């Protein structure tokens, strides 16, 4: 993977949030590429439960300051950055006080999903792309992890389809087992349509539950990785019949070689 550029976009990343399937792989895969001489960038939301002082986050003034439109509202974008200790890996954090200041990730103290998770996901997707444009950094691959990042493939294939910077960029989505049971705000589909994305491309989001969000994301990806051993039969069948190059689940002790070969042979 030497000199290849891979942009990792994730809902969660260790060590900034607790360890789980998504956060662990969102650290392990970039580290693998970095160790092989690849160039990487990692983006994640700056949730309010991330300790900025402990992890030494600081705002990047030259990247902050623009407004992103979400459902006809101008929302200020703040970019922060930190380095993973000992790894020389930079992580960029997409921040906005309205969406990310609260002291939890996806749900309140009662475990109820935040009603604006749909807008948070749209803001995150746009924030990542706009920041990469400002960096003028051209990724060979964008690798997406976790449902909060799952709208990015949709926006890349429609809203940003004419961006010359990403003309040759491929999108890989890692698919994980279901992480919430409810549905997001039913207005999600209309908020995405507001950005000129055709209904025919997002019709499954009429019911924005976990499975439909992931299916829509898969439809807009160039390749797919099954990242959970316990993925539902429905999603597994959807992936295997999608016509996309896909990689079956690889255990943690073997993923490095398998992922590298998949990048090289099926994506690049």
PDB file of C-alpha atoms in Angstrom:
ATOM      1  CA  UNK A   1       0.000   0.000   0.000  1.00  0.00           C
ATOM      2  CA  UNK A   2       3.040   2.251  -0.196  1.00  0.00           C
ATOM      3  CA  UNK A   3       2.177   5.831  -1.217  1.00  0.00           C
ATOM      4  CA  UNK A   4      -1.522   5.005  -1.663  1.00  0.00           C
ATOM      5  CA  UNK A   5      -3.828   7.549  -0.062  1.00  0.00           C
ATOM      6  CA  UNK A   6      -6.700   6.228   2.013  1.00  0.00           C
ATOM      7  CA  UNK A   7      -9.243   8.383   3.793  1.00  0.00           C
ATOM      8  CA  UNK A   8     -10.914   6.625   6.715  1.00  0.00           C
ATOM      9  CA  UNK A   9     -14.281   8.037   7.768  1.00  0.00           C
ATOM     10  CA  UNK A  10     -15.743   6.522  10.915  1.00  0.00           C
ATOM     11  CA  UNK A  11     -18.494   6.943  13.490  1.00  0.00           C
ATOM     12  CA  UNK A  12     -16.068   5.934  16.242  1.00  0.00           C
ATOM     13  CA  UNK A  13     -12.313   5.495  16.659  1.00  0.00           C
ATOM     14  CA  UNK A  14     -10.179   4.106  19.501  1.00  0.00           C
ATOM     15  CA  UNK A  15      -8.668   5.666  21.669  1.00  0.00           C
ATOM     16  CA  UNK A  16     -11.146   8.565  21.580  1.00  0.00           C
ATOM     17  CA  UNK A  17     -14.192   6.403  22.330  1.00  0.00           C
ATOM     18  CA  UNK A  18     -14.735   3.060  24.040  1.00  0.00           C
ATOM     19  CA  UNK A  19     -13.566  -0.079  22.296  1.00  0.00           C
ATOM     20  CA  UNK A  20     -16.086  -1.909  20.107  1.00  0.00           C
ATOM     21  CA  UNK A  21     -16.070  -3.509  16.654  1.00  0.00           C
ATOM     22  CA  UNK A  22     -16.309  -0.211  14.771  1.00  0.00           C
ATOM     23  CA  UNK A  23     -13.925   1.839  16.904  1.00  0.00           C
ATOM     24  CA  UNK A  24     -11.288  -0.920  17.005  1.00  0.00           C
ATOM     25  CA  UNK A  25     -11.235  -1.595  13.258  1.00  0.00           C
ATOM     26  CA  UNK A  26     -11.278   2.160  12.602  1.00  0.00           C
ATOM     27  CA  UNK A  27      -7.929   2.230  14.394  1.00  0.00           C
ATOM     28  CA  UNK A  28      -6.454  -1.109  13.299  1.00  0.00           C
ATOM     29  CA  UNK A  29      -7.002  -0.733   9.550  1.00  0.00           C
ATOM     30  CA  UNK A  30      -5.492   2.780   9.266  1.00  0.00           C
ATOM     31  CA  UNK A  31      -2.545   1.665  11.423  1.00  0.00           C
ATOM     32  CA  UNK A  32      -1.994  -1.280   9.058  1.00  0.00           C
ATOM     33  CA  UNK A  33      -1.964   0.994   5.995  1.00  0.00           C
ATOM     34  CA  UNK A  34       0.261   3.498   7.784  1.00  0.00           C
ATOM     35  CA  UNK A  35       2.721   0.719   8.712  1.00  0.00           C
ATOM     36  CA  UNK A  36       2.828  -0.323   5.040  1.00  0.00           C
ATOM     37  CA  UNK A  37       3.878   3.160   3.924  1.00  0.00           C
ATOM     38  CA  UNK A  38       0.451   4.375   2.836  1.00  0.00           C
ATOM     39  CA  UNK A  39      -0.748   7.916   3.438  1.00  0.00           C
ATOM     40  CA  UNK A  40      -3.834   8.118   5.616  1.00  0.00           C
ATOM     41  CA  UNK A  41      -6.270  10.579   7.123  1.00  0.00           C
ATOM     42  CA  UNK A  42      -8.962   9.672   9.672  1.00  0.00           C
ATOM     43  CA  UNK A  43     -12.166  11.666  10.214  1.00  0.00           C
ATOM     44  CA  UNK A  44     -14.720  11.198  12.991  1.00  0.00           C
ATOM     45  CA  UNK A  45     -17.314  13.376  14.778  1.00  0.00           C
ATOM     46  CA  UNK A  46     -16.163  15.343  17.821  1.00  0.00           C
ATOM     47  CA  UNK A  47     -18.727  14.051  20.300  1.00  0.00           C
ATOM     48  CA  UNK A  48     -19.028  15.881  23.622  1.00  0.00           C
ATOM     49  CA  UNK A  49     -17.867  12.836  25.583  1.00  0.00           C
ATOM     50  CA  UNK A  50     -14.397  12.993  23.988  1.00  0.00           C
ATOM     51  CA  UNK A  51     -11.973  14.499  26.483  1.00  0.00           C
ATOM     52  CA  UNK A  52     -10.285  17.258  24.494  1.00  0.00           C
ATOM     53  CA  UNK A  53      -7.639  18.016  27.094  1.00  0.00           C
ATOM     54  CA  UNK A  54      -6.580  14.399  27.612  1.00  0.00           C
ATOM     55  CA  UNK A  55      -6.401  13.706  23.886  1.00  0.00           C
ATOM     56  CA  UNK A  56      -4.921  17.132  23.066  1.00  0.00           C
ATOM     57  CA  UNK A  57      -7.462  18.179  20.458  1.00  0.00           C
ATOM     58  CA  UNK A  58      -6.980  21.633  19.019  1.00  0.00           C
ATOM     59  CA  UNK A  59      -8.910  23.656  16.479  1.00  0.00           C
ATOM     60  CA  UNK A  60      -7.478  24.111  12.988  1.00  0.00           C
ATOM     61  CA  UNK A  61      -8.447  27.701  12.241  1.00  0.00           C
ATOM     62  CA  UNK A  62      -7.599  27.547   8.528  1.00  0.00           C
ATOM     63  CA  UNK A  63     -10.012  24.625   8.057  1.00  0.00           C
ATOM     64  CA  UNK A  64     -12.805  25.916  10.305  1.00  0.00           C
ATOM     65  CA  UNK A  65     -15.177  28.770   9.641  1.00  0.00           C
ATOM     66  CA  UNK A  66     -17.328  27.662   6.743  1.00  0.00           C
ATOM     67  CA  UNK A  67     -21.045  27.024   7.055  1.00  0.00           C
ATOM     68  CA  UNK A  68     -22.688  23.835   5.805  1.00  0.00           C
ATOM     69  CA  UNK A  69     -26.315  23.815   4.743  1.00  0.00           C
ATOM     70  CA  UNK A  70     -28.389  21.097   6.389  1.00  0.00           C
ATOM     71  CA  UNK A  71     -32.087  21.154   5.522  1.00  0.00           C
ATOM     72  CA  UNK A  72     -31.922  24.863   4.607  1.00  0.00           C
ATOM     73  CA  UNK A  73     -30.092  25.826   7.823  1.00  0.00           C
ATOM     74  CA  UNK A  74     -26.546  27.228   7.894  1.00  0.00           C
ATOM     75  CA  UNK A  75     -24.521  25.247  10.427  1.00  0.00           C
ATOM     76  CA  UNK A  76     -20.955  26.370  11.330  1.00  0.00           C
ATOM     77  CA  UNK A  77     -18.217  23.789  10.761  1.00  0.00           C
ATOM     78  CA  UNK A  78     -15.385  23.527  13.274  1.00  0.00           C
ATOM     79  CA  UNK A  79     -12.390  21.286  12.558  1.00  0.00           C
ATOM     80  CA  UNK A  80     -10.211  19.935  15.339  1.00  0.00           C
ATOM     81  CA  UNK A  81      -7.229  17.641  15.098  1.00  0.00           C
ATOM     82  CA  UNK A  82      -5.255  15.303  17.348  1.00  0.00           C
ATOM     83  CA  UNK A  83      -2.543  12.689  16.940  1.00  0.00           C
ATOM     84  CA  UNK A  84      -2.834   9.098  18.113  1.00  0.00           C
ATOM     85  CA  UNK A  85       0.073   8.650  20.539  1.00  0.00           C
ATOM     86  CA  UNK A  86       3.096   6.707  19.222  1.00  0.00           C
ATOM     87  CA  UNK A  87       1.504   6.120  15.808  1.00  0.00           C
ATOM     88  CA  UNK A  88       2.053   9.458  14.054  1.00  0.00           C
ATOM     89  CA  UNK A  89      -1.537   9.215  12.818  1.00  0.00           C
ATOM     90  CA  UNK A  90      -3.601  12.397  12.628  1.00  0.00           C
ATOM     91  CA  UNK A  91      -7.316  12.319  13.349  1.00  0.00           C
ATOM     92  CA  UNK A  92      -9.582  15.132  12.167  1.00  0.00           C
ATOM     93  CA  UNK A  93     -12.745  15.841  14.158  1.00  0.00           C
ATOM     94  CA  UNK A  94     -15.903  17.295  12.596  1.00  0.00           C
ATOM     95  CA  UNK A  95     -17.486  19.573  15.197  1.00  0.00           C
ATOM     96  CA  UNK A  96     -20.518  21.788  15.622  1.00  0.00           C
ATOM     97  CA  UNK A  97     -21.924  22.921  18.974  1.00  0.00           C
ATOM     98  CA  UNK A  98     -25.531  22.297  17.956  1.00  0.00           C
ATOM     99  CA  UNK A  99     -24.922  18.716  16.859  1.00  0.00           C
ATOM    100  CA  UNK A 100     -22.001  17.387  18.875  1.00  0.00           C
ATOM    101  CA  UNK A 101     -21.623  19.227  22.174  1.00  0.00           C
ATOM    102  CA  UNK A 102     -23.913  16.869  24.167  1.00  0.00           C
ATOM    103  CA  UNK A 103     -22.114  14.389  26.438  1.00  0.00           C
ATOM    104  CA  UNK A 104     -22.890  11.197  24.536  1.00  0.00           C
ATOM    105  CA  UNK A 105     -22.552   9.741  21.060  1.00  0.00           C
ATOM    106  CA  UNK A 106     -25.841   8.588  19.544  1.00  0.00           C
ATOM    107  CA  UNK A 107     -28.426   8.365  22.329  1.00  0.00           C
ATOM    108  CA  UNK A 108     -29.519  10.020  25.584  1.00  0.00           C
ATOM    109  CA  UNK A 109     -29.257   8.629  29.115  1.00  0.00           C
ATOM    110  CA  UNK A 110     -32.359   6.504  28.529  1.00  0.00           C
ATOM    111  CA  UNK A 111     -30.836   4.972  25.408  1.00  0.00           C
ATOM    112  CA  UNK A 112     -33.204   6.846  23.086  1.00  0.00           C
ATOM    113  CA  UNK A 113     -31.617   7.923  19.809  1.00  0.00           C
ATOM    114  CA  UNK A 114     -31.161  11.666  19.421  1.00  0.00           C
ATOM    115  CA  UNK A 115     -33.931  13.001  17.136  1.00  0.00           C
ATOM    116  CA  UNK A 116     -31.400  14.955  15.057  1.00  0.00           C
ATOM    117  CA  UNK A 117     -29.077  12.000  14.332  1.00  0.00           C
ATOM    118  CA  UNK A 118     -30.201  12.290  10.709  1.00  0.00           C
ATOM    119  CA  UNK A 119     -28.944  15.873  10.453  1.00  0.00           C
ATOM    120  CA  UNK A 120     -25.782  15.007  12.370  1.00  0.00           C
ATOM    121  CA  UNK A 121     -25.001  12.318   9.766  1.00  0.00           C
ATOM    122  CA  UNK A 122     -25.624  14.731   6.864  1.00  0.00           C
ATOM    123  CA  UNK A 123     -23.440  17.384   8.518  1.00  0.00           C
ATOM    124  CA  UNK A 124     -20.688  14.835   9.139  1.00  0.00           C
ATOM    125  CA  UNK A 125     -20.693  13.614   5.517  1.00  0.00           C
ATOM    126  CA  UNK A 126     -20.550  17.131   4.092  1.00  0.00           C
ATOM    127  CA  UNK A 127     -18.012  18.269   6.678  1.00  0.00           C
ATOM    128  CA  UNK A 128     -15.601  15.491   5.771  1.00  0.00           C
ATOM    129  CA  UNK A 129     -15.757  16.166   2.039  1.00  0.00           C
ATOM    130  CA  UNK A 130     -15.492  19.950   2.368  1.00  0.00           C
ATOM    131  CA  UNK A 131     -12.475  19.602   4.663  1.00  0.00           C
ATOM    132  CA  UNK A 132     -10.705  17.167   2.343  1.00  0.00           C
ATOM    133  CA  UNK A 133     -11.319  19.648  -0.481  1.00  0.00           C
ATOM    134  CA  UNK A 134      -9.689  22.400   1.609  1.00  0.00           C
ATOM    135  CA  UNK A 135      -6.741  20.110   2.323  1.00  0.00           C
ATOM    136  CA  UNK A 136      -6.516  19.454  -1.436  1.00  0.00           C
ATOM    137  CA  UNK A 137      -5.676  15.872  -0.572  1.00  0.00           C
ATOM    138  CA  UNK A 138      -6.790  13.357  -3.198  1.00  0.00           C
ATOM    139  CA  UNK A 139      -7.673   9.942  -1.719  1.00  0.00           C
ATOM    140  CA  UNK A 140      -7.350   6.790  -3.809  1.00  0.00           C
ATOM    141  CA  UNK A 141      -9.854   5.116  -1.478  1.00  0.00           C
ATOM    142  CA  UNK A 142     -12.413   6.382   1.008  1.00  0.00           C
ATOM    143  CA  UNK A 143     -13.099   3.637   3.555  1.00  0.00           C
ATOM    144  CA  UNK A 144     -16.295   4.144   5.579  1.00  0.00           C
ATOM    145  CA  UNK A 145     -16.970   2.591   9.008  1.00  0.00           C
ATOM    146  CA  UNK A 146     -20.143   2.828  11.097  1.00  0.00           C
ATOM    147  CA  UNK A 147     -23.666   4.085  10.460  1.00  0.00           C
ATOM    148  CA  UNK A 148     -23.006   7.745  11.338  1.00  0.00           C
ATOM    149  CA  UNK A 149     -20.645   7.764   8.333  1.00  0.00           C
ATOM    150  CA  UNK A 150     -22.980   5.791   6.064  1.00  0.00           C
ATOM    151  CA  UNK A 151     -24.417   8.791   4.213  1.00  0.00           C
ATOM    152  CA  UNK A 152     -21.003   9.749   2.846  1.00  0.00           C
ATOM    153  CA  UNK A 153     -21.121   7.312  -0.129  1.00  0.00           C
ATOM    154  CA  UNK A 154     -24.549   8.724  -1.077  1.00  0.00           C
ATOM    155  CA  UNK A 155     -23.293  12.312  -1.038  1.00  0.00           C
ATOM    156  CA  UNK A 156     -20.114  11.374  -2.914  1.00  0.00           C
ATOM    157  CA  UNK A 157     -22.060   9.724  -5.749  1.00  0.00           C
ATOM    158  CA  UNK A 158     -24.587  12.546  -6.137  1.00  0.00           C
ATOM    159  CA  UNK A 159     -23.956  15.849  -4.341  1.00  0.00           C
ATOM    160  CA  UNK A 160     -20.196  15.769  -5.032  1.00  0.00           C
ATOM    161  CA  UNK A 161     -20.228  13.754  -8.262  1.00  0.00           C
ATOM    162  CA  UNK A 162     -18.735  16.598 -10.325  1.00  0.00           C
ATOM    163  CA  UNK A 163     -15.803  17.297  -7.978  1.00  0.00           C
ATOM    164  CA  UNK A 164     -12.673  16.721 -10.061  1.00  0.00           C
ATOM    165  CA  UNK A 165     -10.667  16.033  -6.886  1.00  0.00           C
ATOM    166  CA  UNK A 166     -12.513  12.740  -6.396  1.00  0.00           C
ATOM    167  CA  UNK A 167     -12.749  11.675 -10.039  1.00  0.00           C
ATOM    168  CA  UNK A 168     -10.767   8.461  -9.480  1.00  0.00           C
ATOM    169  CA  UNK A 169     -11.587   7.871  -5.814  1.00  0.00           C
ATOM    170  CA  UNK A 170     -13.185   4.530  -4.883  1.00  0.00           C
ATOM    171  CA  UNK A 171     -15.466   4.056  -1.887  1.00  0.00           C
ATOM    172  CA  UNK A 172     -15.241   0.973   0.346  1.00  0.00           C
ATOM    173  CA  UNK A 173     -17.821   0.421   3.093  1.00  0.00           C
ATOM    174  CA  UNK A 174     -17.226  -1.862   6.061  1.00  0.00           C
ATOM    175  CA  UNK A 175     -20.544  -3.260   7.262  1.00  0.00           C
ATOM    176  CA  UNK A 176     -21.078  -4.050  10.938  1.00  0.00           C
ATOM    177  CA  UNK A 177     -23.831  -5.786  12.886  1.00  0.00           C
ATOM    178  CA  UNK A 178     -26.896  -3.779  13.815  1.00  0.00           C
ATOM    179  CA  UNK A 179     -26.173  -1.097  16.413  1.00  0.00           C
ATOM    180  CA  UNK A 180     -29.653   0.385  17.006  1.00  0.00           C
ATOM    181  CA  UNK A 181     -33.215  -0.901  16.823  1.00  0.00           C
ATOM    182  CA  UNK A 182     -35.261   2.249  16.268  1.00  0.00           C
ATOM    183  CA  UNK A 183     -35.473   4.335  13.089  1.00  0.00           C
ATOM    184  CA  UNK A 184     -33.941   7.737  12.527  1.00  0.00           C
ATOM    185  CA  UNK A 185     -36.106  10.811  11.919  1.00  0.00           C
ATOM    186  CA  UNK A 186     -38.540   9.955   9.066  1.00  0.00           C
ATOM    187  CA  UNK A 187     -37.734  13.355   7.532  1.00  0.00           C
ATOM    188  CA  UNK A 188     -34.212  12.098   6.670  1.00  0.00           C
ATOM    189  CA  UNK A 189     -35.224  11.253   3.105  1.00  0.00           C
ATOM    190  CA  UNK A 190     -36.600  14.773   2.523  1.00  0.00           C
ATOM    191  CA  UNK A 191     -33.502  16.387   4.002  1.00  0.00           C
ATOM    192  CA  UNK A 192     -31.319  14.402   1.591  1.00  0.00           C
ATOM    193  CA  UNK A 193     -33.669  15.199  -1.319  1.00  0.00           C
ATOM    194  CA  UNK A 194     -33.228  18.895  -0.412  1.00  0.00           C
ATOM    195  CA  UNK A 195     -29.620  18.504  -1.592  1.00  0.00           C
ATOM    196  CA  UNK A 196     -30.751  17.450  -5.060  1.00  0.00           C
ATOM    197  CA  UNK A 197     -30.289  13.724  -4.516  1.00  0.00           C
ATOM    198  CA  UNK A 198     -32.950  11.824  -6.497  1.00  0.00           C
ATOM    199  CA  UNK A 199     -35.642   9.876  -4.706  1.00  0.00           C
ATOM    200  CA  UNK A 200     -34.929   6.803  -6.838  1.00  0.00           C
ATOM    201  CA  UNK A 201     -31.431   6.593  -5.289  1.00  0.00           C
ATOM    202  CA  UNK A 202     -32.620   6.732  -1.683  1.00  0.00           C
ATOM    203  CA  UNK A 203     -36.126   5.220  -1.760  1.00  0.00           C
ATOM    204  CA  UNK A 204     -35.277   2.703   0.990  1.00  0.00           C
ATOM    205  CA  UNK A 205     -34.804   5.629   3.373  1.00  0.00           C
ATOM    206  CA  UNK A 206     -38.584   6.078   3.487  1.00  0.00           C
ATOM    207  CA  UNK A 207     -38.068   3.914   6.568  1.00  0.00           C
ATOM    208  CA  UNK A 208     -34.661   5.019   7.874  1.00  0.00           C
ATOM    209  CA  UNK A 209     -33.888   2.031  10.103  1.00  0.00           C
ATOM    210  CA  UNK A 210     -30.369   0.643  10.487  1.00  0.00           C
ATOM    211  CA  UNK A 211     -30.685  -1.946   7.749  1.00  0.00           C
ATOM    212  CA  UNK A 212     -32.124   0.446   5.146  1.00  0.00           C
ATOM    213  CA  UNK A 213     -29.476   3.089   5.842  1.00  0.00           C
ATOM    214  CA  UNK A 214     -26.744   0.486   5.383  1.00  0.00           C
ATOM    215  CA  UNK A 215     -28.351  -0.939   2.216  1.00  0.00           C
ATOM    216  CA  UNK A 216     -28.507   2.546   0.673  1.00  0.00           C
ATOM    217  CA  UNK A 217     -24.872   3.107   1.611  1.00  0.00           C
ATOM    218  CA  UNK A 218     -23.870  -0.210   0.006  1.00  0.00           C
ATOM    219  CA  UNK A 219     -25.697   0.764  -3.190  1.00  0.00           C
ATOM    220  CA  UNK A 220     -23.466   3.843  -3.436  1.00  0.00           C
ATOM    221  CA  UNK A 221     -20.179   2.098  -2.580  1.00  0.00           C
ATOM    222  CA  UNK A 222     -17.682   0.598  -5.024  1.00  0.00           C
ATOM    223  CA  UNK A 223     -16.754  -2.329  -2.778  1.00  0.00           C
ATOM    224  CA  UNK A 224     -17.933  -3.796   0.521  1.00  0.00           C
ATOM    225  CA  UNK A 225     -16.301  -5.519   3.495  1.00  0.00           C
ATOM    226  CA  UNK A 226     -18.308  -7.674   5.887  1.00  0.00           C
ATOM    227  CA  UNK A 227     -16.727  -6.508   9.134  1.00  0.00           C
ATOM    228  CA  UNK A 228     -18.851  -8.419  11.674  1.00  0.00           C
ATOM    229  CA  UNK A 229     -18.943 -12.158  12.116  1.00  0.00           C
ATOM    230  CA  UNK A 230     -22.574 -11.842  13.247  1.00  0.00           C
ATOM    231  CA  UNK A 231     -23.952  -9.767  10.374  1.00  0.00           C
ATOM    232  CA  UNK A 232     -27.669 -10.358   9.769  1.00  0.00           C
ATOM    233  CA  UNK A 233     -28.732 -12.777   7.056  1.00  0.00           C
ATOM    234  CA  UNK A 234     -30.609  -9.955   5.312  1.00  0.00           C
ATOM    235  CA  UNK A 235     -27.555  -7.708   5.009  1.00  0.00           C
ATOM    236  CA  UNK A 236     -25.280 -10.618   4.101  1.00  0.00           C
ATOM    237  CA  UNK A 237     -27.603 -11.643   1.258  1.00  0.00           C
ATOM    238  CA  UNK A 238     -27.934  -8.037   0.133  1.00  0.00           C
ATOM    239  CA  UNK A 239     -24.146  -7.674  -0.066  1.00  0.00           C
ATOM    240  CA  UNK A 240     -23.507 -10.976  -1.838  1.00  0.00           C
ATOM    241  CA  UNK A 241     -26.193 -10.262  -4.432  1.00  0.00           C
ATOM    242  CA  UNK A 242     -25.271  -6.582  -4.937  1.00  0.00           C
ATOM    243  CA  UNK A 243     -22.819  -7.194  -7.757  1.00  0.00           C
ATOM    244  CA  UNK A 244     -20.176  -5.230  -5.846  1.00  0.00           C
ATOM    245  CA  UNK A 245     -16.762  -6.701  -5.053  1.00  0.00           C
ATOM    246  CA  UNK A 246     -17.037  -7.863  -1.445  1.00  0.00           C
ATOM    247  CA  UNK A 247     -14.849  -9.376   1.221  1.00  0.00           C
ATOM    248  CA  UNK A 248     -16.123 -11.882   3.761  1.00  0.00           C
ATOM    249  CA  UNK A 249     -15.427 -11.452   7.459  1.00  0.00           C
ATOM    250  CA  UNK A 250     -11.745 -11.757   8.346  1.00  0.00           C
ATOM    251  CA  UNK A 251     -10.701 -12.379  11.970  1.00  0.00           C
ATOM    252  CA  UNK A 252      -8.547  -9.746  13.617  1.00  0.00           C
ATOM    253  CA  UNK A 253      -5.380 -11.843  13.566  1.00  0.00           C
ATOM    254  CA  UNK A 254      -5.620 -12.336   9.789  1.00  0.00           C
ATOM    255  CA  UNK A 255      -7.257  -9.173   8.457  1.00  0.00           C
ATOM    256  CA  UNK A 256      -4.086  -7.256   7.492  1.00  0.00           C
ATOM    257  CA  UNK A 257      -3.028  -9.409   4.546  1.00  0.00           C
ATOM    258  CA  UNK A 258      -6.633 -10.063   3.483  1.00  0.00           C
ATOM    259  CA  UNK A 259      -7.605  -6.372   3.517  1.00  0.00           C
ATOM    260  CA  UNK A 260      -4.410  -5.370   1.707  1.00  0.00           C
ATOM    261  CA  UNK A 261      -5.063  -7.871  -1.083  1.00  0.00           C
ATOM    262  CA  UNK A 262      -8.683  -6.725  -1.335  1.00  0.00           C
ATOM    263  CA  UNK A 263      -7.618  -3.070  -1.667  1.00  0.00           C
ATOM    264  CA  UNK A 264      -5.057  -3.935  -4.329  1.00  0.00           C
ATOM    265  CA  UNK A 265      -6.993  -6.506  -6.342  1.00  0.00           C
ATOM    266  CA  UNK A 266     -10.630  -5.393  -6.073  1.00  0.00           C
ATOM    267  CA  UNK A 267     -10.592  -1.656  -5.414  1.00  0.00           C
ATOM    268  CA  UNK A 268      -7.528   0.147  -6.783  1.00  0.00           C
TER     269      UNK A 268
END
